[in-house]
CSV table of C-alpha atoms in Angstrom, one decimal:
chain,number,residue,atom,x,y,z
A,283,MET,CA,-32.1,8.7,47.7
A,284,THR,CA,-31.3,7.9,44.2
A,285,ARG,CA,-32.6,10.5,41.6
A,286,PRO,CA,-34.7,8.9,39.1
A,287,ILE,CA,-33.4,9.0,35.6
A,288,PRO,CA,-35.6,10.8,33.0
A,289,GLU,CA,-37.6,9.2,30.3
A,290,LEU,CA,-35.6,8.9,27.1
A,291,PRO,CA,-37.0,11.1,24.4
A,292,ASP,CA,-38.5,8.8,21.7
A,293,THR,CA,-40.6,10.8,19.0
A,294,ILE,CA,-39.2,10.2,15.9
A,295,ARG,CA,-40.8,7.6,13.6
A,296,PRO,CA,-39.1,7.2,10.1
A,297,VAL,CA,-40.9,4.2,9.2
A,298,ARG,CA,-44.6,3.4,10.3
A,299,TRP,CA,-47.7,1.9,9.0
A,300,GLN,CA,-50.8,3.9,8.6
A,301,ASP,CA,-54.3,2.5,8.1
A,302,ASP,CA,-53.4,0.4,5.0
A,303,HIS,CA,-50.2,1.8,3.7
A,304,LEU,CA,-46.5,2.4,4.5
A,305,VAL,CA,-45.2,6.0,5.5
A,306,LEU,CA,-41.7,6.9,5.3
A,307,LEU,CA,-39.9,10.1,6.6
A,308,ASP,CA,-38.1,11.4,3.3
A,309,GLN,CA,-34.7,11.8,4.7
A,310,ARG,CA,-33.3,13.4,1.7
A,311,ARG,CA,-35.4,16.4,2.5
A,312,LEU,CA,-34.1,16.8,6.2
A,313,PRO,CA,-33.2,19.1,7.9
A,314,ASP,CA,-34.9,21.8,5.5
A,315,GLU,CA,-38.3,20.0,5.3
A,316,SER,CA,-39.9,17.3,6.9
A,317,ILE,CA,-41.9,15.4,4.3
A,318,ASP,CA,-43.6,11.8,4.6
A,319,LEU,CA,-44.1,9.4,1.4
A,320,HIS,CA,-47.0,7.4,1.3
A,321,LEU,CA,-46.3,3.9,-0.5
A,322,THR,CA,-48.8,1.4,-1.5
A,323,ASP,CA,-46.7,-1.1,-3.5
A,324,VAL,CA,-43.4,-3.2,-3.0
A,325,VAL,CA,-41.9,-1.5,-6.2
A,326,ALA,CA,-42.1,1.9,-4.8
A,327,THR,CA,-40.7,0.6,-1.4
A,328,GLY,CA,-37.6,-1.0,-3.1
A,329,GLN,CA,-37.2,2.2,-5.0
A,330,ALA,CA,-37.4,4.2,-1.8
A,331,ILE,CA,-34.8,2.1,-0.1
A,332,ARG,CA,-32.4,2.4,-3.1
A,333,ASP,CA,-32.9,6.2,-3.4
A,334,MET,CA,-32.3,6.8,0.5
A,335,VAL,CA,-35.5,8.0,1.3
A,336,VAL,CA,-35.0,5.5,4.2
A,337,ARG,CA,-31.6,4.5,5.4
A,338,GLY,CA,-29.7,2.9,8.3
A,339,ALA,CA,-29.8,-1.0,8.6
A,340,PRO,CA,-32.6,-1.6,10.9
A,341,ALA,CA,-35.0,1.0,9.8
A,342,ILE,CA,-34.5,-0.6,6.1
A,343,GLY,CA,-35.2,-4.0,7.6
A,344,ILE,CA,-38.5,-2.7,9.1
A,345,THR,CA,-39.3,-1.0,5.8
A,346,ALA,CA,-38.7,-4.3,3.9
A,347,ALA,CA,-41.1,-6.1,6.3
A,348,TYR,CA,-43.8,-3.7,5.7
A,349,GLY,CA,-42.9,-3.6,1.9
A,350,MET,CA,-43.6,-7.5,2.0
A,351,VAL,CA,-46.9,-6.8,3.3
A,352,LEU,CA,-48.0,-4.6,0.5
A,353,ALA,CA,-46.5,-7.1,-1.9
A,354,ALA,CA,-48.6,-9.9,-0.2
A,355,ARG,CA,-51.5,-8.0,-0.4
A,356,ARG,CA,-51.2,-7.3,-4.2
A,357,ARG,CA,-50.4,-10.9,-5.0
A,358,TYR,CA,-53.4,-12.2,-2.9
A,359,GLN,CA,-55.8,-10.0,-4.7
A,360,VAL,CA,-54.5,-11.1,-8.0
A,361,ASP,CA,-54.3,-14.8,-7.4
A,362,ALA,CA,-55.7,-16.2,-4.0
A,363,GLY,CA,-54.4,-19.6,-4.7
A,364,GLY,CA,-50.8,-18.7,-6.2
A,365,TRP,CA,-49.8,-15.6,-4.2
A,366,LEU,CA,-47.1,-17.1,-2.4
A,367,ALA,CA,-44.8,-18.1,-5.2
A,368,ALA,CA,-45.2,-14.6,-6.6
A,369,LEU,CA,-44.3,-13.3,-3.2
A,370,VAL,CA,-40.9,-15.2,-3.2
A,371,GLY,CA,-40.1,-13.3,-6.4
A,372,ASP,CA,-41.1,-9.8,-4.7
A,373,GLY,CA,-38.9,-10.5,-1.7
A,374,ARG,CA,-35.8,-11.2,-4.0
A,375,GLN,CA,-36.1,-8.0,-5.8
A,376,LEU,CA,-36.7,-6.2,-2.5
A,377,ALA,CA,-33.6,-7.9,-0.9
A,378,ALA,CA,-31.5,-6.7,-3.9
A,379,ALA,CA,-32.4,-2.9,-3.3
A,380,ARG,CA,-29.2,-2.5,-1.2
A,381,PRO,CA,-26.7,-5.5,-0.8
A,382,THR,CA,-24.7,-4.5,2.4
A,383,ALA,CA,-27.3,-4.1,5.3
A,384,VAL,CA,-28.0,-7.5,6.3
A,385,ASN,CA,-31.3,-6.5,8.0
A,386,LEU,CA,-32.8,-6.1,4.6
A,387,ALA,CA,-32.4,-9.7,3.7
A,388,TRP,CA,-33.2,-10.8,7.2
A,389,ALA,CA,-36.6,-9.0,7.2
A,390,VAL,CA,-37.6,-10.4,3.7
A,391,GLU,CA,-36.7,-14.1,4.8
A,392,ARG,CA,-38.7,-13.5,8.1
A,393,LEU,CA,-41.6,-12.4,6.2
A,394,LEU,CA,-41.3,-15.2,3.8
A,395,ALA,CA,-41.1,-17.6,6.7
A,396,THR,CA,-44.4,-16.3,8.0
A,397,ALA,CA,-46.3,-16.4,4.8
A,398,ARG,CA,-45.3,-20.0,4.4
A,399,GLY,CA,-47.2,-20.8,7.4
A,400,VAL,CA,-50.6,-19.0,6.2
A,401,ALA,CA,-53.4,-21.7,5.9
A,402,ALA,CA,-54.1,-22.5,2.4
A,403,GLY,CA,-56.6,-20.1,1.1
A,404,ALA,CA,-56.5,-17.4,3.9
A,405,ASP,CA,-55.6,-14.1,3.6
A,406,PRO,CA,-52.1,-13.4,4.1
A,407,VAL,CA,-52.1,-9.8,5.0
A,408,PRO,CA,-53.2,-9.7,8.7
A,409,VAL,CA,-50.7,-12.4,9.4
A,410,LEU,CA,-47.7,-10.7,7.7
A,411,LEU,CA,-48.8,-7.1,9.1
A,412,ALA,CA,-48.6,-8.7,12.7
A,413,GLU,CA,-45.1,-9.8,12.0
A,414,ALA,CA,-43.9,-6.7,10.5
A,415,ASP,CA,-45.4,-4.9,13.8
A,416,ARG,CA,-43.4,-7.5,15.7
A,417,ILE,CA,-40.1,-6.7,13.9
A,418,LEU,CA,-40.9,-2.8,14.5
A,419,ALA,CA,-41.7,-3.5,18.2
A,420,GLU,CA,-38.5,-5.7,18.7
A,421,ASP,CA,-36.3,-3.0,17.3
A,422,ILE,CA,-37.7,-0.6,19.7
A,423,ALA,CA,-37.4,-2.6,22.6
A,424,ALA,CA,-33.7,-3.6,21.3
A,425,ASN,CA,-32.6,0.0,21.0
A,426,ARG,CA,-33.6,0.7,24.7
A,427,THR,CA,-31.6,-2.3,26.0
A,428,MET,CA,-28.6,-1.4,23.8
A,429,ALA,CA,-28.7,2.3,25.2
A,430,ARG,CA,-28.5,0.8,28.8
A,431,LEU,CA,-25.8,-1.6,28.0
A,432,GLY,CA,-23.6,0.8,26.1
A,433,ALA,CA,-24.2,3.8,28.6
A,434,ALA,CA,-22.9,1.4,31.3
A,435,LEU,CA,-19.4,1.2,29.8
A,436,LEU,CA,-19.1,4.9,29.9
A,437,GLY,CA,-17.6,7.1,32.6
A,438,GLN,CA,-18.6,10.6,33.8
A,439,GLY,CA,-17.9,13.5,31.6
A,440,VAL,CA,-17.7,11.3,28.5
A,441,ARG,CA,-16.9,13.1,25.2
A,442,ILE,CA,-18.3,10.8,22.1
A,443,LEU,CA,-17.5,11.1,18.6
A,444,THR,CA,-20.0,9.4,16.3
A,445,HIS,CA,-20.1,8.9,12.5
A,446,CYS,CA,-23.1,9.0,9.9
A,447,ASN,CA,-26.5,8.4,11.5
A,448,ALA,CA,-27.2,5.6,13.9
A,449,GLY,CA,-30.0,7.2,15.8
A,450,ALA,CA,-33.9,7.2,15.6
A,451,LEU,CA,-33.8,8.1,11.8
A,452,ALA,CA,-32.0,4.8,11.1
A,453,THR,CA,-34.1,2.5,13.4
A,454,GLY,CA,-37.3,2.0,14.8
A,455,GLY,CA,-36.9,3.4,18.4
A,456,ILE,CA,-34.1,5.7,19.7
A,457,GLY,CA,-31.2,4.6,17.8
A,458,THR,CA,-28.2,2.5,18.3
A,459,ALA,CA,-25.1,4.8,18.6
A,460,LEU,CA,-27.2,7.7,19.5
A,461,GLY,CA,-29.4,5.6,21.7
A,462,VAL,CA,-26.3,5.1,24.0
A,463,VAL,CA,-25.7,9.0,23.4
A,464,ARG,CA,-29.4,9.7,24.5
A,465,GLN,CA,-29.0,7.3,27.5
A,466,ALA,CA,-25.8,9.0,28.8
A,467,GLN,CA,-27.3,12.3,28.5
A,468,VAL,CA,-30.3,11.5,30.6
A,469,GLU,CA,-27.6,9.7,33.1
A,470,GLY,CA,-25.7,12.9,33.4
A,471,ARG,CA,-22.8,11.3,32.0
A,472,LEU,CA,-22.3,13.2,28.5
A,473,ALA,CA,-20.1,16.2,28.4
A,474,LYS,CA,-19.9,16.7,24.6
A,475,VAL,CA,-20.9,14.9,21.5
A,476,TYR,CA,-18.9,15.5,18.2
A,477,ALA,CA,-20.6,14.3,14.7
A,478,GLY,CA,-18.7,13.7,11.7
A,479,GLU,CA,-20.1,15.5,8.6
A,480,THR,CA,-20.0,12.1,6.7
A,481,ARG,CA,-19.6,12.7,3.1
A,482,PRO,CA,-21.0,12.4,0.5
A,483,TRP,CA,-24.7,12.3,1.7
A,484,LEU,CA,-23.8,14.4,5.0
A,485,GLN,CA,-25.7,12.4,7.2
A,486,GLY,CA,-23.9,13.7,10.4
A,487,ALA,CA,-24.5,17.2,9.3
A,488,ARG,CA,-28.0,16.9,8.1
A,489,LEU,CA,-29.5,14.0,10.1
A,490,THR,CA,-27.5,13.4,13.4
A,491,ALA,CA,-27.4,17.0,14.2
A,492,TRP,CA,-31.0,17.5,13.4
A,493,GLU,CA,-32.2,14.6,15.6
A,494,LEU,CA,-30.0,15.6,18.6
A,495,LEU,CA,-30.7,19.1,18.4
A,496,ARG,CA,-34.4,18.3,18.2
A,497,ASP,CA,-34.1,16.3,21.5
A,498,GLY,CA,-31.9,19.2,23.1
A,499,ILE,CA,-28.6,17.4,23.0
A,500,PRO,CA,-25.9,20.0,21.8
A,501,VAL,CA,-23.7,18.8,19.0
A,502,THR,CA,-20.5,19.9,17.3
A,503,LEU,CA,-19.8,18.9,13.8
A,504,VAL,CA,-16.4,18.1,12.4
A,505,ALA,CA,-15.0,17.3,9.2
A,506,GLU,CA,-13.8,13.7,8.8
A,507,GLY,CA,-10.3,15.2,7.9
A,508,ALA,CA,-10.4,17.1,11.7
A,509,ALA,CA,-10.8,13.6,13.4
A,510,ALA,CA,-7.2,12.6,14.0
A,511,TRP,CA,-6.4,16.2,15.3
A,512,LEU,CA,-9.5,16.2,17.4
A,513,MET,CA,-8.3,13.1,19.1
A,514,ALA,CA,-4.7,14.2,19.6
A,515,GLN,CA,-5.8,17.2,21.4
A,516,GLY,CA,-7.5,14.6,24.0
A,517,HIS,CA,-11.1,15.8,23.2
A,518,VAL,CA,-12.7,12.2,22.7
A,519,ASP,CA,-13.0,9.2,24.8
A,520,TRP,CA,-15.3,7.2,22.7
A,521,VAL,CA,-15.8,6.6,19.1
A,522,ILE,CA,-19.6,5.2,19.1
A,523,VAL,CA,-21.3,3.9,15.6
A,524,GLY,CA,-23.7,1.8,14.2
A,525,ALA,CA,-23.3,-1.1,12.0
A,526,ASP,CA,-24.8,-2.2,8.8
A,527,ARG,CA,-23.4,-5.9,9.0
A,528,VAL,CA,-21.3,-7.8,11.3
A,529,ALA,CA,-19.3,-11.2,10.3
A,530,ALA,CA,-19.1,-14.3,12.6
A,531,ASN,CA,-15.5,-13.0,13.6
A,532,GLY,CA,-16.8,-9.6,14.8
A,533,ASP,CA,-15.5,-7.7,11.7
A,534,VAL,CA,-17.9,-4.7,11.3
A,535,ALA,CA,-19.2,-3.2,8.0
A,536,ASN,CA,-20.5,0.3,8.3
A,537,LYS,CA,-20.7,3.7,6.6
A,538,ILE,CA,-17.4,4.4,4.9
A,539,GLY,CA,-15.0,6.4,7.1
A,540,THR,CA,-15.6,4.1,10.1
A,541,TYR,CA,-12.6,2.1,9.6
A,542,SER,CA,-10.5,5.2,9.5
A,543,LEU,CA,-12.0,6.3,13.0
A,544,ALA,CA,-11.1,2.9,14.5
A,545,VAL,CA,-7.6,3.3,13.1
A,546,LEU,CA,-7.2,6.8,14.5
A,547,ALA,CA,-8.9,5.7,17.9
A,548,ARG,CA,-6.7,2.9,18.5
A,549,GLN,CA,-3.4,5.1,17.6
A,550,HIS,CA,-4.8,7.9,20.2
A,551,GLY,CA,-5.8,5.7,23.1
A,552,VAL,CA,-9.7,6.3,22.4
A,553,ARG,CA,-12.1,3.4,22.6
A,554,THR,CA,-14.3,2.1,20.0
A,555,MET,CA,-17.9,0.9,20.5
A,556,VAL,CA,-20.1,-0.6,17.9
A,557,VAL,CA,-24.0,-0.6,18.7
A,558,ALA,CA,-26.2,-3.1,16.8
A,559,PRO,CA,-29.1,-5.4,17.2
A,560,THR,CA,-28.5,-9.2,16.8
A,561,SER,CA,-30.5,-8.9,13.4
A,562,THR,CA,-27.4,-7.3,12.0
A,563,LEU,CA,-25.1,-10.1,12.8
A,564,ASP,CA,-24.3,-12.5,9.7
A,565,ARG,CA,-22.9,-15.7,10.9
A,566,SER,CA,-23.0,-17.2,7.4
A,567,LEU,CA,-20.0,-14.8,6.7
A,568,ALA,CA,-16.7,-16.0,8.6
A,569,ALA,CA,-15.0,-12.6,8.1
A,570,GLY,CA,-15.4,-9.0,6.9
A,571,ALA,CA,-13.7,-9.6,3.5
A,572,GLN,CA,-16.9,-11.7,2.4
A,573,ILE,CA,-19.4,-8.8,3.3
A,574,PRO,CA,-20.5,-7.3,-0.1
A,575,ILE,CA,-19.6,-3.7,-0.2
A,576,GLU,CA,-22.0,-1.4,-2.1
A,577,SER,CA,-20.8,1.4,-4.5
A,578,ARG,CA,-23.1,4.1,-5.5
A,579,ALA,CA,-23.0,6.9,-8.5
A,580,ALA,CA,-19.8,9.0,-8.7
A,581,GLU,CA,-22.2,12.0,-9.0
A,582,GLU,CA,-22.7,11.9,-5.0
A,583,VAL,CA,-19.0,12.6,-4.7
A,584,LEU,CA,-18.6,15.0,-7.7
A,585,ASP,CA,-21.5,17.1,-6.7
A,586,CYS,CA,-23.2,18.5,-3.5
A,587,GLY,CA,-26.8,19.4,-3.3
A,588,GLY,CA,-27.3,19.2,-7.0
A,589,ARG,CA,-24.4,21.6,-7.5
A,590,ARG,CA,-21.1,20.4,-9.5
A,591,LEU,CA,-18.2,20.8,-7.1
A,592,ALA,CA,-15.5,18.8,-9.2
A,593,ALA,CA,-13.5,20.0,-11.7
A,594,ALA,CA,-15.0,18.9,-15.2
A,595,GLY,CA,-13.4,15.4,-16.2
A,596,ALA,CA,-12.7,14.1,-12.5
A,597,SER,CA,-14.1,10.7,-11.9
A,598,ALA,CA,-14.8,9.4,-8.6
A,599,TRP,CA,-14.7,6.3,-6.4
A,600,ASN,CA,-17.7,5.9,-4.1
A,601,PRO,CA,-18.0,2.9,-1.9
A,602,VAL,CA,-20.8,3.4,0.7
A,603,PHE,CA,-19.2,1.1,3.5
A,604,ASP,CA,-16.1,0.0,4.6
A,605,VAL,CA,-14.9,-2.9,6.9
A,606,THR,CA,-13.4,-2.6,10.5
A,607,PRO,CA,-11.5,-5.4,11.7
A,608,ALA,CA,-12.8,-6.9,15.0
A,609,ALA,CA,-9.3,-6.2,16.7
A,610,LEU,CA,-10.1,-2.4,16.4
A,611,VAL,CA,-13.5,-2.8,18.2
A,612,ASP,CA,-13.1,-2.5,21.9
A,613,ALA,CA,-17.1,-3.4,22.5
A,614,LEU,CA,-19.8,-4.7,20.6
A,615,VAL,CA,-23.0,-3.8,21.9
A,616,THR,CA,-26.2,-5.8,21.2
A,617,GLU,CA,-29.6,-6.3,22.8
A,618,LYS,CA,-28.3,-9.8,24.0
A,619,GLY,CA,-25.2,-8.6,25.7
A,620,VAL,CA,-22.0,-7.0,25.3
A,621,CYS,CA,-19.1,-8.5,23.6
A,622,GLN,CA,-15.6,-6.9,24.8
A,623,PRO,CA,-14.0,-7.5,22.5
A,624,PRO,CA,-16.0,-9.1,19.7
A,625,SER,CA,-14.8,-12.5,18.9
A,626,PRO,CA,-16.2,-15.8,17.2
A,627,ALA,CA,-16.7,-17.4,20.4
A,628,ALA,CA,-18.3,-14.1,22.0
A,629,LEU,CA,-20.7,-13.8,18.9
A,630,ALA,CA,-21.9,-17.4,19.1
A,631,ALA,CA,-22.6,-17.2,22.6
A,632,LEU,CA,-24.9,-14.4,21.9
A,633,GLY,CA,-26.9,-16.8,19.6
A,634,ALA,CA,-27.5,-18.9,22.6
A,635,ARG,CA,-29.1,-16.4,24.7
């Protein structure tokens, strides 16, 4: 008799609509404090995205969708006849909050398309809120599908190295890369999870470790510089990460350091899996070289926790993302299927499903 697989833990909700406003879990305060921010306008929503209150491509997209609801409510209250034109401007400003994560612009455009279908004179808020709720529900469902598809590629006793945070905190549900980790855990496949610290924001140390431990999954932190030696010692079977944008040829933009891990993985016979919903695919860009790469303030590298670490006078280069060539990705897992490896033809086929 087959033993039933336990239910996946799914209790973290970093983005939610409560009554008439948007609530974000302030991820800058984790793991020390769990603090919610209550937002009532689109300007504050854009600022929260820029300031890393919320991060992770799917979660940013969901936040943007609800931000457009807030914008539409204000515009309709001010001018019931001309709200749509003003909303387009709000959407343009919101989409510029962070340039690399394609889910942001995707969600804004989806809400604008919905807004254009609202009957003349009608209140757009209920219609747009329903669409934002659909985006959240779709992401939750996609996370679960990707978890199953990704875990099916793993053997027994698998040892995983992940990078940044591609879990519940970065999505609407159980996560992309960490969704696969969670699925592997409940299926009894998981032997070990290593999480890279992920400088300069330490998303691995602060966020990935927090949410895995919260779900009872032991995690071992490693400094980025230790990854090569960890692989050389034979302690890693898969590198599993999320993505902020995937070009039409399968090149992947993700947190800075992902490219390094993919290169190291190939050198050491370790496989690399990218887990991302199809909303992260950008078929308008032929290759990763066209993906805009966000840079942030030098202080994020020179300081840590508000304390200066670098020598006075030192400068810093702080790209937030890098691009991993498709040739270094063994499997791209989406809610519509798995590309092994990703290629223009394989990605095009996903669009037909």
